[in-house]
mmCIF file of C-alpha atoms in Angstrom:
data_model
loop_
_atom_site.group_PDB
_atom_site.id
_atom_site.type_symbol
_atom_site.label_atom_id
_atom_site.label_comp_id
_atom_site.label_asym_id
_atom_site.label_seq_id
_atom_site.Cartn_x
_atom_site.Cartn_y
_atom_site.Cartn_z
ATOM 1 C CA MET A 1 7.876 21.366 21.732
ATOM 2 C CA ASP A 2 6.867 17.806 20.843
ATOM 3 C CA ILE A 3 8.681 17.016 17.625
ATOM 4 C CA VAL A 4 7.872 13.959 15.218
ATOM 5 C CA LEU A 5 10.838 13.041 12.854
ATOM 6 C CA VAL A 6 9.896 11.007 9.734
ATOM 7 C CA HIS A 7 12.333 9.098 7.613
ATOM 8 C CA GLY A 8 12.335 8.799 3.886
ATOM 9 C CA ALA A 9 11.735 6.052 1.503
ATOM 10 C CA GLY A 10 14.123 2.901 2.734
ATOM 11 C CA GLY A 11 15.035 4.746 5.925
ATOM 12 C CA ARG A 12 14.824 4.293 9.522
ATOM 13 C CA PRO A 13 14.881 6.680 12.523
ATOM 14 C CA THR A 14 18.856 6.592 12.177
ATOM 15 C CA THR A 15 18.199 9.094 9.524
ATOM 16 C CA TRP A 16 17.727 11.428 12.469
ATOM 17 C CA SER A 17 20.617 10.008 14.422
ATOM 18 C CA ALA A 18 22.975 13.138 14.138
ATOM 19 C CA VAL A 19 20.032 15.705 14.728
ATOM 20 C CA GLU A 20 18.205 14.087 17.786
ATOM 21 C CA PRO A 21 21.082 15.086 20.362
ATOM 22 C CA LEU A 22 21.079 18.581 19.129
ATOM 23 C CA LEU A 23 17.228 19.051 19.509
ATOM 24 C CA THR A 24 17.036 17.248 22.775
ATOM 25 C CA ALA A 25 19.791 19.647 24.126
ATOM 26 C CA LEU A 26 17.575 22.451 23.058
ATOM 27 C CA GLY A 27 14.688 21.139 25.406
ATOM 28 C CA HIS A 28 12.342 19.556 22.644
ATOM 29 C CA ARG A 29 10.778 15.995 23.214
ATOM 30 C CA LEU A 30 11.155 13.821 20.063
ATOM 31 C CA PHE A 31 9.365 10.997 18.635
ATOM 32 C CA THR A 32 10.649 9.012 15.712
ATOM 33 C CA VAL A 33 8.786 6.382 13.474
ATOM 34 C CA THR A 34 9.709 3.278 11.573
ATOM 35 C CA ASN A 35 7.136 3.528 8.929
ATOM 36 C CA PRO A 36 6.128 0.007 7.019
ATOM 37 C CA MET A 37 6.507 1.715 3.725
ATOM 38 C CA THR A 38 3.712 -0.386 2.099
ATOM 39 C CA SER A 39 1.678 2.501 1.064
ATOM 40 C CA LEU A 40 1.406 6.201 1.722
ATOM 41 C CA GLU A 41 -1.790 5.686 3.516
ATOM 42 C CA ASP A 42 -0.172 2.878 5.782
ATOM 43 C CA ASP A 43 2.635 5.269 6.760
ATOM 44 C CA VAL A 44 0.432 8.319 7.196
ATOM 45 C CA ALA A 45 -1.672 5.948 9.662
ATOM 46 C CA HIS A 46 1.527 4.693 11.436
ATOM 47 C CA THR A 47 2.701 8.321 11.811
ATOM 48 C CA ALA A 48 -0.429 9.517 13.124
ATOM 49 C CA LYS A 49 -0.233 6.913 15.991
ATOM 50 C CA ALA A 50 2.970 8.672 16.951
ATOM 51 C CA VAL A 51 1.256 12.059 16.906
ATOM 52 C CA ALA A 52 -1.413 10.533 18.906
ATOM 53 C CA GLU A 53 1.358 9.691 21.921
ATOM 54 C CA THR A 54 2.322 13.241 22.274
ATOM 55 C CA ALA A 55 0.843 15.547 24.801
ATOM 56 C CA GLY A 56 0.788 18.978 23.273
ATOM 57 C CA PRO A 57 1.302 21.135 20.167
ATOM 58 C CA VAL A 58 3.514 19.267 17.680
ATOM 59 C CA LEU A 59 5.851 19.976 14.817
ATOM 60 C CA LEU A 60 6.399 17.380 12.085
ATOM 61 C CA ALA A 61 9.661 17.240 10.294
ATOM 62 C CA GLY A 62 10.097 15.056 7.277
ATOM 63 C CA HIS A 63 13.142 13.916 5.117
ATOM 64 C CA SER A 64 12.651 13.061 1.529
ATOM 65 C CA TYR A 65 9.579 10.940 0.977
ATOM 66 C CA GLY A 66 8.660 11.799 4.678
ATOM 67 C CA GLY A 67 7.495 15.007 3.404
ATOM 68 C CA ALA A 68 4.545 13.317 1.645
ATOM 69 C CA VAL A 69 3.729 11.669 4.761
ATOM 70 C CA ILE A 70 3.878 14.873 7.024
ATOM 71 C CA SER A 71 1.684 16.669 4.468
ATOM 72 C CA ASN A 72 -1.148 14.343 5.419
ATOM 73 C CA VAL A 73 -0.560 13.787 9.004
ATOM 74 C CA GLY A 74 -0.223 17.466 9.479
ATOM 75 C CA ARG A 75 -4.138 17.666 9.225
ATOM 76 C CA HIS A 76 -4.085 16.395 12.841
ATOM 77 C CA PRO A 77 -5.529 19.361 14.782
ATOM 78 C CA ARG A 78 -2.633 19.434 17.218
ATOM 79 C CA VAL A 79 -0.068 19.734 14.695
ATOM 80 C CA LYS A 80 0.978 23.445 14.304
ATOM 81 C CA GLY A 81 3.792 23.428 11.631
ATOM 82 C CA LEU A 82 5.668 21.444 9.152
ATOM 83 C CA VAL A 83 9.536 21.340 8.154
ATOM 84 C CA TYR A 84 10.670 19.775 5.006
ATOM 85 C CA ILE A 85 14.201 18.411 4.674
ATOM 86 C CA ALA A 86 14.764 18.021 1.049
ATOM 87 C CA ALA A 87 11.545 16.439 1.021
ATOM 88 C CA PHE A 88 8.340 15.961 -1.032
ATOM 89 C CA GLY A 89 5.410 18.417 -0.400
ATOM 90 C CA PRO A 90 2.802 16.713 -2.800
ATOM 91 C CA ASP A 91 -0.628 18.621 -3.426
ATOM 92 C CA GLU A 92 -4.111 17.170 -3.345
ATOM 93 C CA GLY A 93 -4.421 14.159 -5.551
ATOM 94 C CA GLU A 94 -0.882 14.278 -6.522
ATOM 95 C CA THR A 95 1.823 11.391 -6.273
ATOM 96 C CA VAL A 96 5.285 11.403 -5.647
ATOM 97 C CA ASN A 97 6.067 9.741 -8.910
ATOM 98 C CA GLU A 98 4.152 12.677 -10.605
ATOM 99 C CA ILE A 99 6.064 15.057 -9.125
ATOM 100 C CA VAL A 100 9.316 13.293 -10.040
ATOM 101 C CA GLU A 101 8.172 12.771 -13.698
ATOM 102 C CA ARG A 102 7.799 16.384 -14.304
ATOM 103 C CA TYR A 103 11.414 17.098 -14.217
ATOM 104 C CA GLU A 104 14.685 15.580 -15.739
ATOM 105 C CA GLU A 105 15.472 12.142 -14.326
ATOM 106 C CA ALA A 106 17.591 12.551 -11.268
ATOM 107 C CA GLU A 107 21.193 10.635 -11.332
ATOM 108 C CA ILE A 108 19.624 8.197 -8.518
ATOM 109 C CA SER A 109 17.664 6.391 -11.015
ATOM 110 C CA LYS A 110 20.584 4.662 -12.282
ATOM 111 C CA TYR A 111 20.988 2.793 -9.049
ATOM 112 C CA MET A 112 17.326 1.967 -8.169
ATOM 113 C CA ARG A 113 16.329 -1.696 -8.747
ATOM 114 C CA ARG A 114 12.859 -2.956 -8.545
ATOM 115 C CA GLY A 115 11.887 -6.121 -6.736
ATOM 116 C CA PRO A 116 9.723 -9.077 -8.012
ATOM 117 C CA ASN A 117 6.625 -7.595 -6.238
ATOM 118 C CA GLY A 118 7.138 -4.123 -7.573
ATOM 119 C CA ASP A 119 9.092 -2.839 -4.514
ATOM 120 C CA TRP A 120 12.101 -0.510 -4.846
ATOM 121 C CA LYS A 121 15.576 -0.324 -3.456
ATOM 122 C CA SER A 122 18.603 1.452 -4.050
ATOM 123 C CA GLU A 123 22.143 -0.584 -4.659
ATOM 124 C CA PRO A 124 24.881 1.648 -2.982
ATOM 125 C CA GLY A 125 28.428 0.783 -4.263
ATOM 126 C CA PRO A 126 31.557 2.991 -5.103
ATOM 127 C CA GLU A 127 29.950 4.405 -8.200
ATOM 128 C CA PHE A 128 26.765 5.283 -6.161
ATOM 129 C CA TRP A 129 28.589 7.057 -3.419
ATOM 130 C CA ALA A 130 30.835 9.012 -5.789
ATOM 131 C CA GLU A 131 27.726 10.462 -7.599
ATOM 132 C CA ILE A 132 24.867 10.352 -5.206
ATOM 133 C CA GLY A 133 26.604 10.945 -1.679
ATOM 134 C CA PRO A 134 30.092 12.286 -1.994
ATOM 135 C CA ASP A 135 29.907 14.434 0.943
ATOM 136 C CA LEU A 136 29.214 11.426 3.262
ATOM 137 C CA SER A 137 32.146 9.854 5.545
ATOM 138 C CA ALA A 138 32.470 6.371 5.692
ATOM 139 C CA GLU A 139 30.750 6.082 8.842
ATOM 140 C CA GLN A 140 27.979 8.195 7.455
ATOM 141 C CA ARG A 141 27.642 5.820 4.525
ATOM 142 C CA ALA A 142 27.491 2.801 6.829
ATOM 143 C CA VAL A 143 24.512 4.407 8.511
ATOM 144 C CA VAL A 144 22.774 4.720 5.187
ATOM 145 C CA GLU A 145 23.671 1.135 4.051
ATOM 146 C CA ALA A 146 22.257 -0.192 7.361
ATOM 147 C CA GLU A 147 18.973 1.402 6.666
ATOM 148 C CA GLY A 148 18.536 -0.166 3.393
ATOM 149 C CA ARG A 149 15.019 -1.088 3.488
ATOM 150 C CA LYS A 150 12.735 -1.795 0.237
ATOM 151 C CA ALA A 151 9.766 0.458 -0.362
ATOM 152 C CA GLU A 152 6.583 -0.668 -1.769
ATOM 153 C CA ASN A 153 5.478 0.982 -5.211
ATOM 154 C CA LEU A 154 2.389 2.340 -3.614
ATOM 155 C CA ILE A 155 4.512 4.841 -1.559
ATOM 156 C CA PHE A 156 5.053 6.426 -4.696
ATOM 157 C CA THR A 157 1.882 6.047 -6.572
ATOM 158 C CA GLN A 158 -0.662 6.555 -4.146
ATOM 159 C CA PRO A 159 -2.446 9.828 -4.375
ATOM 160 C CA SER A 160 -1.825 12.325 -1.488
ATOM 161 C CA GLY A 161 -4.655 13.920 0.325
ATOM 162 C CA VAL A 162 -5.410 17.758 1.205
ATOM 163 C CA PRO A 163 -1.905 19.004 2.232
ATOM 164 C CA ALA A 164 -1.569 20.469 5.622
ATOM 165 C CA TRP A 165 1.071 23.032 4.262
ATOM 166 C CA ARG A 166 -2.017 24.798 2.652
ATOM 167 C CA THR A 167 -3.000 26.027 6.010
ATOM 168 C CA LEU A 168 0.120 25.534 8.354
ATOM 169 C CA PRO A 169 3.226 27.500 8.467
ATOM 170 C CA SER A 170 5.913 25.600 6.659
ATOM 171 C CA TRP A 171 9.759 25.606 6.396
ATOM 172 C CA TYR A 172 12.008 23.948 3.779
ATOM 173 C CA LEU A 173 15.476 23.173 3.693
ATOM 174 C CA VAL A 174 16.984 22.780 0.068
ATOM 175 C CA ALA A 175 19.807 20.608 -0.747
ATOM 176 C CA ASP A 176 21.448 22.589 -3.472
ATOM 177 C CA ASP A 177 23.557 19.522 -4.853
ATOM 178 C CA ASP A 178 21.083 16.782 -4.361
ATOM 179 C CA ARG A 179 20.971 14.131 -7.154
ATOM 180 C CA THR A 180 18.142 12.058 -5.538
ATOM 181 C CA LEU A 181 15.553 14.673 -5.390
ATOM 182 C CA ARG A 182 16.553 17.447 -7.818
ATOM 183 C CA PRO A 183 16.967 20.886 -6.261
ATOM 184 C CA GLU A 184 14.738 22.607 -8.737
ATOM 185 C CA THR A 185 12.040 20.311 -7.759
ATOM 186 C CA GLN A 186 12.630 21.121 -4.225
ATOM 187 C CA ARG A 187 12.588 24.882 -5.002
ATOM 188 C CA ASP A 188 9.473 24.546 -6.722
ATOM 189 C CA MET A 189 7.482 22.424 -4.065
ATOM 190 C CA ALA A 190 8.754 25.168 -1.330
ATOM 191 C CA GLY A 191 7.482 27.991 -3.618
ATOM 192 C CA ARG A 192 3.787 26.752 -3.831
ATOM 193 C CA MET A 193 3.563 25.916 -0.362
ATOM 194 C CA LYS A 194 4.926 29.438 0.502
ATOM 195 C CA ALA A 195 7.486 27.906 2.940
ATOM 196 C CA THR A 196 10.290 29.669 4.626
ATOM 197 C CA VAL A 197 13.187 28.544 2.699
ATOM 198 C CA GLU A 198 16.969 27.927 3.412
ATOM 199 C CA HIS A 199 19.838 26.286 1.420
ATOM 200 C CA VAL A 200 22.564 24.073 2.095
ATOM 201 C CA PRO A 201 25.134 22.564 -0.263
ATOM 202 C CA GLY A 202 25.583 19.122 -0.523
ATOM 203 C CA SER A 203 23.669 15.613 -1.327
ATOM 204 C CA HIS A 204 20.427 14.260 -0.205
ATOM 205 C CA TYR A 205 21.736 12.851 3.111
ATOM 206 C CA THR A 206 21.179 16.216 4.440
ATOM 207 C CA THR A 207 20.433 15.200 8.000
ATOM 208 C CA LEU A 208 23.675 13.455 8.223
ATOM 209 C CA VAL A 209 25.879 15.910 6.437
ATOM 210 C CA TRP A 210 24.403 19.034 8.031
ATOM 211 C CA PRO A 211 22.714 18.217 11.225
ATOM 212 C CA GLN A 212 23.407 21.654 12.944
ATOM 213 C CA ARG A 213 21.580 23.479 9.928
ATOM 214 C CA VAL A 214 18.546 20.876 10.320
ATOM 215 C CA ALA A 215 18.061 21.223 13.946
ATOM 216 C CA ASP A 216 18.570 25.040 13.706
ATOM 217 C CA LEU A 217 15.641 25.316 11.300
ATOM 218 C CA ILE A 218 13.617 22.773 13.265
ATOM 219 C CA HIS A 219 14.226 24.680 16.545
ATOM 220 C CA THR A 220 13.350 27.967 14.697
ATOM 221 C CA ALA A 221 10.181 26.515 13.426
ATOM 222 C CA ALA A 222 9.287 24.870 16.864
ATOM 223 C CA VAL A 223 9.908 28.439 18.539
ATOM 224 C CA ALA A 224 7.631 30.191 15.857
ATOM 225 C CA VAL A 225 4.753 27.780 16.222
ATOM 226 C CA SER A 226 4.916 27.839 20.006
ATOM 227 C CA SER A 227 4.725 31.674 20.344
#
């Protein structure tokens, strides 16, 4: 199965570094993107180019903000399914910010800093890791810190298009101790998309902390849409 893996805000393909070898060993062909994070529209266009490079049916997997991207890219006719890993799944006309603002403010907000041009970036430090990512090893924290890219405000405020999850089978892995994207927000989004839902304990950094569970869910989805 051709699988396109999409990182979240501030991320890079290294988000999937622990998951990729597990999926490759199962025989899947993987594609990753490094989205510009200049706007939702730009990121959707960039990811769509990766889909165009595939040869057959495609499964999309998105972490965090990457879920907003795959919700739109999934309208491509060769995309057969969607996997959300602690990810946003906006409805038509909805923005990432609108989803966030319907719920109690997540703890991550204390560590987000806005740049002079309206861009956003988190500031990891001892207090950040103790509260936001207590389940990461020092090595895993280094992966996150090395990503550290800024995200323009338009990725959070640009309205989404018609979501592919309305018509495609979807799977959702909820991180039950997430202090970046609240677990109740994840559960509600998974519910409205009628996704097949699984849960893991732990923080928002699910692909690093639970790579086997992430790979297992993606593989399950790939098998389901291939049959």
